[in-house]
Amino acid sequence: MTRTEFVGDATLILGDCREILPTLGKVDAVVTDPPYGLGDIWGVGGDGAWPLRDRDMKDGGWDASICQDAINAALAICESAIIWGGNYYTLPPQRGWLLWDKIQEHSTAHAEMAWTNIDIPVRKFGYARAQLASEGKRHPTQKPLPLMQWCIGFLPKARTILDPFMGSGTTGVAALKLGRKFIGIEIEPKYFELACKRIEEAHRQPRLFDDPPPKPEQLNLLGGDQ
């Protein structure tokens, strides 16, 4: 059973995005951070479980093979897309990759990559993963709010942002702070409730600024001028 909450310019839906996406109309952009399917590769938790495979999630957790269909469905209804972990999925070759540099070499991954269909050179955002503590990290793969605001800054014409893997709602908070409309879908009730709370709090706060121009560092992987 699905459930829909409306918070200002945000529409939040509890349910399976594979079922909900075909019911939505066209949206301007998808900005999302789907599960990467790494639970089958790593076992680093105290109980041998990788945090991406949340034991409370429906059907024992998502993985890349399940998410691919949902990503395809999302791409079919959007103009622009930014997909974190896109290197784990089957997506068309593009040059406009985004890179999150975690600025810490002891991390499992020094950086994460986002596939985009935006025609830009590779861009890098430096933000220490440890800084997430100041945001109150409440989801195992929660992305920093400044990172998601930076992403949306590359989509100046996108008035409605869709996140089919909403998690704790960081993309939605970023969208509202930048004056965009937001549609979020989340399958796990506890994270849906958390997202609703965070987005409600963001909605109550005055908007501090319009879209800031992205100030990324260009990463030249090919050599020569781009």
mmCIF file with all atom_site columns, C-alpha atoms in Angstrom, residues 96-207:
data_model
loop_
_atom_site.group_PDB
_atom_site.id
_atom_site.type_symbol
_atom_site.label_atom_id
_atom_site.label_alt_id
_atom_site.label_comp_id
_atom_site.label_asym_id
_atom_site.label_entity_id
_atom_site.label_seq_id
_atom_site.pdbx_PDB_ins_code
_atom_site.Cartn_x
_atom_site.Cartn_y
_atom_site.Cartn_z
_atom_site.occupancy
_atom_site.B_iso_or_equiv
_atom_site.pdbx_formal_charge
_atom_site.auth_seq_id
_atom_site.auth_comp_id
_atom_site.auth_asym_id
_atom_site.auth_atom_id
_atom_site.pdbx_PDB_model_num
ATOM 1   C CA . GLY A 1 96  ? 29.779 14.674 -17.591 1.00 0.00 ? 96  GLY A CA 1
ATOM 2   C CA . TRP A 1 97  ? 30.674 12.630 -14.515 1.00 0.00 ? 97  TRP A CA 1
ATOM 3   C CA . LEU A 1 98  ? 30.566 14.189 -11.038 1.00 0.00 ? 98  LEU A CA 1
ATOM 4   C CA . LEU A 1 99  ? 33.035 13.138 -8.368  1.00 0.00 ? 99  LEU A CA 1
ATOM 5   C CA . TRP A 1 100 ? 32.707 13.427 -4.588  1.00 0.00 ? 100 TRP A CA 1
ATOM 6   C CA . ASP A 1 101 ? 36.196 13.506 -3.053  1.00 0.00 ? 101 ASP A CA 1
ATOM 7   C CA . LYS A 1 102 ? 35.828 12.386 0.588   1.00 0.00 ? 102 LYS A CA 1
ATOM 8   C CA . ILE A 1 103 ? 39.236 13.866 1.505   1.00 0.00 ? 103 ILE A CA 1
ATOM 9   C CA . GLN A 1 104 ? 40.230 10.888 3.636   1.00 0.00 ? 104 GLN A CA 1
ATOM 10  C CA . GLU A 1 105 ? 42.420 8.037  2.489   1.00 0.00 ? 105 GLU A CA 1
ATOM 11  C CA . HIS A 1 106 ? 41.359 5.631  5.245   1.00 0.00 ? 106 HIS A CA 1
ATOM 12  C CA . SER A 1 107 ? 37.813 5.477  3.867   1.00 0.00 ? 107 SER A CA 1
ATOM 13  C CA . THR A 1 108 ? 36.642 2.296  2.115   1.00 0.00 ? 108 THR A CA 1
ATOM 14  C CA . ALA A 1 109 ? 36.267 4.438  -1.015  1.00 0.00 ? 109 ALA A CA 1
ATOM 15  C CA . HIS A 1 110 ? 38.283 7.625  -1.460  1.00 0.00 ? 110 HIS A CA 1
ATOM 16  C CA . ALA A 1 111 ? 35.580 9.024  -3.739  1.00 0.00 ? 111 ALA A CA 1
ATOM 17  C CA . GLU A 1 112 ? 32.173 8.298  -5.253  1.00 0.00 ? 112 GLU A CA 1
ATOM 18  C CA . MET A 1 113 ? 31.037 8.909  -8.808  1.00 0.00 ? 113 MET A CA 1
ATOM 19  C CA . ALA A 1 114 ? 27.774 10.145 -10.288 1.00 0.00 ? 114 ALA A CA 1
ATOM 20  C CA . TRP A 1 115 ? 26.748 9.509  -13.886 1.00 0.00 ? 115 TRP A CA 1
ATOM 21  C CA . THR A 1 116 ? 25.008 12.416 -15.586 1.00 0.00 ? 116 THR A CA 1
ATOM 22  C CA . ASN A 1 117 ? 23.641 13.153 -19.032 1.00 0.00 ? 117 ASN A CA 1
ATOM 23  C CA . ILE A 1 118 ? 24.766 16.780 -18.674 1.00 0.00 ? 118 ILE A CA 1
ATOM 24  C CA . ASP A 1 119 ? 27.235 17.939 -21.312 1.00 0.00 ? 119 ASP A CA 1
ATOM 25  C CA . ILE A 1 120 ? 30.016 19.172 -19.022 1.00 0.00 ? 120 ILE A CA 1
ATOM 26  C CA . PRO A 1 121 ? 33.590 18.037 -18.256 1.00 0.00 ? 121 PRO A CA 1
ATOM 27  C CA . VAL A 1 122 ? 34.213 15.903 -15.176 1.00 0.00 ? 122 VAL A CA 1
ATOM 28  C CA . ARG A 1 123 ? 33.696 17.955 -11.997 1.00 0.00 ? 123 ARG A CA 1
ATOM 29  C CA . LYS A 1 124 ? 34.875 17.345 -8.434  1.00 0.00 ? 124 LYS A CA 1
ATOM 30  C CA . PHE A 1 125 ? 33.389 18.325 -5.060  1.00 0.00 ? 125 PHE A CA 1
ATOM 31  C CA . GLY A 1 126 ? 35.597 18.044 -1.989  1.00 0.00 ? 126 GLY A CA 1
ATOM 32  C CA . TYR A 1 127 ? 33.799 17.358 1.287   1.00 0.00 ? 127 TYR A CA 1
ATOM 33  C CA . ALA A 1 128 ? 35.101 15.190 4.112   1.00 0.00 ? 128 ALA A CA 1
ATOM 34  C CA . ARG A 1 129 ? 32.798 12.333 4.977   1.00 0.00 ? 129 ARG A CA 1
ATOM 35  C CA . ALA A 1 130 ? 33.454 13.099 8.660   1.00 0.00 ? 130 ALA A CA 1
ATOM 36  C CA . GLN A 1 131 ? 31.634 16.423 8.186   1.00 0.00 ? 131 GLN A CA 1
ATOM 37  C CA . LEU A 1 132 ? 28.398 14.459 7.869   1.00 0.00 ? 132 LEU A CA 1
ATOM 38  C CA . ALA A 1 133 ? 28.421 14.168 11.651  1.00 0.00 ? 133 ALA A CA 1
ATOM 39  C CA . SER A 1 134 ? 27.496 17.845 11.832  1.00 0.00 ? 134 SER A CA 1
ATOM 40  C CA . GLU A 1 135 ? 24.393 17.104 9.744   1.00 0.00 ? 135 GLU A CA 1
ATOM 41  C CA . GLY A 1 136 ? 23.294 14.218 11.961  1.00 0.00 ? 136 GLY A CA 1
ATOM 42  C CA . LYS A 1 137 ? 23.776 11.203 9.698   1.00 0.00 ? 137 LYS A CA 1
ATOM 43  C CA . ARG A 1 138 ? 20.725 8.941  9.989   1.00 0.00 ? 138 ARG A CA 1
ATOM 44  C CA . HIS A 1 139 ? 20.956 6.728  6.912   1.00 0.00 ? 139 HIS A CA 1
ATOM 45  C CA . PRO A 1 140 ? 23.791 4.285  6.097   1.00 0.00 ? 140 PRO A CA 1
ATOM 46  C CA . THR A 1 141 ? 24.507 5.883  2.708   1.00 0.00 ? 141 THR A CA 1
ATOM 47  C CA . GLN A 1 142 ? 23.350 9.438  3.421   1.00 0.00 ? 142 GLN A CA 1
ATOM 48  C CA . LYS A 1 143 ? 24.954 12.041 1.167   1.00 0.00 ? 143 LYS A CA 1
ATOM 49  C CA . PRO A 1 144 ? 26.049 15.458 2.477   1.00 0.00 ? 144 PRO A CA 1
ATOM 50  C CA . LEU A 1 145 ? 23.512 18.236 1.986   1.00 0.00 ? 145 LEU A CA 1
ATOM 51  C CA . PRO A 1 146 ? 26.104 20.579 0.390   1.00 0.00 ? 146 PRO A CA 1
ATOM 52  C CA . LEU A 1 147 ? 26.931 17.834 -2.120  1.00 0.00 ? 147 LEU A CA 1
ATOM 53  C CA . MET A 1 148 ? 23.314 17.480 -3.222  1.00 0.00 ? 148 MET A CA 1
ATOM 54  C CA . GLN A 1 149 ? 22.883 21.255 -3.428  1.00 0.00 ? 149 GLN A CA 1
ATOM 55  C CA . TRP A 1 150 ? 25.996 21.342 -5.618  1.00 0.00 ? 150 TRP A CA 1
ATOM 56  C CA . CYS A 1 151 ? 24.470 18.676 -7.876  1.00 0.00 ? 151 CYS A CA 1
ATOM 57  C CA . ILE A 1 152 ? 21.196 20.534 -8.312  1.00 0.00 ? 152 ILE A CA 1
ATOM 58  C CA . GLY A 1 153 ? 23.167 23.662 -9.164  1.00 0.00 ? 153 GLY A CA 1
ATOM 59  C CA . PHE A 1 154 ? 24.095 21.988 -12.456 1.00 0.00 ? 154 PHE A CA 1
ATOM 60  C CA . LEU A 1 155 ? 20.385 21.902 -13.358 1.00 0.00 ? 155 LEU A CA 1
ATOM 61  C CA . PRO A 1 156 ? 19.340 25.575 -13.468 1.00 0.00 ? 156 PRO A CA 1
ATOM 62  C CA . LYS A 1 157 ? 16.330 24.957 -15.707 1.00 0.00 ? 157 LYS A CA 1
ATOM 63  C CA . ALA A 1 158 ? 14.955 22.003 -13.726 1.00 0.00 ? 158 ALA A CA 1
ATOM 64  C CA . ARG A 1 159 ? 12.057 23.191 -11.619 1.00 0.00 ? 159 ARG A CA 1
ATOM 65  C CA . THR A 1 160 ? 10.951 19.725 -10.452 1.00 0.00 ? 160 THR A CA 1
ATOM 66  C CA . ILE A 1 161 ? 13.486 17.260 -9.030  1.00 0.00 ? 161 ILE A CA 1
ATOM 67  C CA . LEU A 1 162 ? 12.634 13.559 -8.657  1.00 0.00 ? 162 LEU A CA 1
ATOM 68  C CA . ASP A 1 163 ? 14.437 11.153 -6.323  1.00 0.00 ? 163 ASP A CA 1
ATOM 69  C CA . PRO A 1 164 ? 13.062 7.592  -6.637  1.00 0.00 ? 164 PRO A CA 1
ATOM 70  C CA . PHE A 1 165 ? 15.415 6.370  -3.874  1.00 0.00 ? 165 PHE A CA 1
ATOM 71  C CA . MET A 1 166 ? 14.730 9.163  -1.379  1.00 0.00 ? 166 MET A CA 1
ATOM 72  C CA . GLY A 1 167 ? 16.228 7.563  1.736   1.00 0.00 ? 167 GLY A CA 1
ATOM 73  C CA . SER A 1 168 ? 16.337 10.130 4.536   1.00 0.00 ? 168 SER A CA 1
ATOM 74  C CA . GLY A 1 169 ? 15.384 12.962 2.172   1.00 0.00 ? 169 GLY A CA 1
ATOM 75  C CA . THR A 1 170 ? 18.640 14.867 1.620   1.00 0.00 ? 170 THR A CA 1
ATOM 76  C CA . THR A 1 171 ? 17.884 15.520 -2.059  1.00 0.00 ? 171 THR A CA 1
ATOM 77  C CA . GLY A 1 172 ? 14.478 16.881 -1.076  1.00 0.00 ? 172 GLY A CA 1
ATOM 78  C CA . VAL A 1 173 ? 15.953 19.197 1.541   1.00 0.00 ? 173 VAL A CA 1
ATOM 79  C CA . ALA A 1 174 ? 18.460 20.462 -1.023  1.00 0.00 ? 174 ALA A CA 1
ATOM 80  C CA . ALA A 1 175 ? 15.733 20.991 -3.633  1.00 0.00 ? 175 ALA A CA 1
ATOM 81  C CA . LEU A 1 176 ? 13.522 22.997 -1.279  1.00 0.00 ? 176 LEU A CA 1
ATOM 82  C CA . LYS A 1 177 ? 16.420 25.137 -0.097  1.00 0.00 ? 177 LYS A CA 1
ATOM 83  C CA . LEU A 1 178 ? 17.097 25.986 -3.747  1.00 0.00 ? 178 LEU A CA 1
ATOM 84  C CA . GLY A 1 179 ? 13.469 26.830 -4.468  1.00 0.00 ? 179 GLY A CA 1
ATOM 85  C CA . ARG A 1 180 ? 12.692 23.726 -6.540  1.00 0.00 ? 180 ARG A CA 1
ATOM 86  C CA . LYS A 1 181 ? 9.710  21.389 -6.437  1.00 0.00 ? 181 LYS A CA 1
ATOM 87  C CA . PHE A 1 182 ? 10.450 17.860 -5.284  1.00 0.00 ? 182 PHE A CA 1
ATOM 88  C CA . ILE A 1 183 ? 9.012  14.374 -5.727  1.00 0.00 ? 183 ILE A CA 1
ATOM 89  C CA . GLY A 1 184 ? 10.504 11.686 -3.505  1.00 0.00 ? 184 GLY A CA 1
ATOM 90  C CA . ILE A 1 185 ? 9.795  7.947  -3.334  1.00 0.00 ? 185 ILE A CA 1
ATOM 91  C CA . GLU A 1 186 ? 10.988 5.677  -0.526  1.00 0.00 ? 186 GLU A CA 1
ATOM 92  C CA . ILE A 1 187 ? 10.148 2.015  0.113   1.00 0.00 ? 187 ILE A CA 1
ATOM 93  C CA . GLU A 1 188 ? 11.294 1.765  3.736   1.00 0.00 ? 188 GLU A CA 1
ATOM 94  C CA . PRO A 1 189 ? 8.763  3.242  6.234   1.00 0.00 ? 189 PRO A CA 1
ATOM 95  C CA . LYS A 1 190 ? 11.304 4.324  8.850   1.00 0.00 ? 190 LYS A CA 1
ATOM 96  C CA . TYR A 1 191 ? 13.319 6.317  6.314   1.00 0.00 ? 191 TYR A CA 1
ATOM 97  C CA . PHE A 1 192 ? 10.141 7.705  4.757   1.00 0.00 ? 192 PHE A CA 1
ATOM 98  C CA . GLU A 1 193 ? 9.097  9.073  8.152   1.00 0.00 ? 193 GLU A CA 1
ATOM 99  C CA . LEU A 1 194 ? 12.555 10.561 8.642   1.00 0.00 ? 194 LEU A CA 1
ATOM 100 C CA . ALA A 1 195 ? 12.472 12.162 5.187   1.00 0.00 ? 195 ALA A CA 1
ATOM 101 C CA . CYS A 1 196 ? 9.045  13.657 5.884   1.00 0.00 ? 196 CYS A CA 1
ATOM 102 C CA . LYS A 1 197 ? 10.365 15.184 9.114   1.00 0.00 ? 197 LYS A CA 1
ATOM 103 C CA . ARG A 1 198 ? 13.515 16.606 7.540   1.00 0.00 ? 198 ARG A CA 1
ATOM 104 C CA . ILE A 1 199 ? 11.674 18.049 4.537   1.00 0.00 ? 199 ILE A CA 1
ATOM 105 C CA . GLU A 1 200 ? 8.982  19.538 6.789   1.00 0.00 ? 200 GLU A CA 1
ATOM 106 C CA . GLU A 1 201 ? 11.727 21.261 8.785   1.00 0.00 ? 201 GLU A CA 1
ATOM 107 C CA . ALA A 1 202 ? 13.318 22.554 5.574   1.00 0.00 ? 202 ALA A CA 1
ATOM 108 C CA . HIS A 1 203 ? 9.954  23.819 4.351   1.00 0.00 ? 203 HIS A CA 1
ATOM 109 C CA . ARG A 1 204 ? 9.459  25.843 7.539   1.00 0.00 ? 204 ARG A CA 1
ATOM 110 C CA . GLN A 1 205 ? 12.819 27.543 7.225   1.00 0.00 ? 205 GLN A CA 1
ATOM 111 C CA . PRO A 1 206 ? 13.143 30.672 5.073   1.00 0.00 ? 206 PRO A CA 1
ATOM 112 C CA . ARG A 1 207 ? 14.987 30.119 1.845   1.00 0.00 ? 207 ARG A CA 1
#
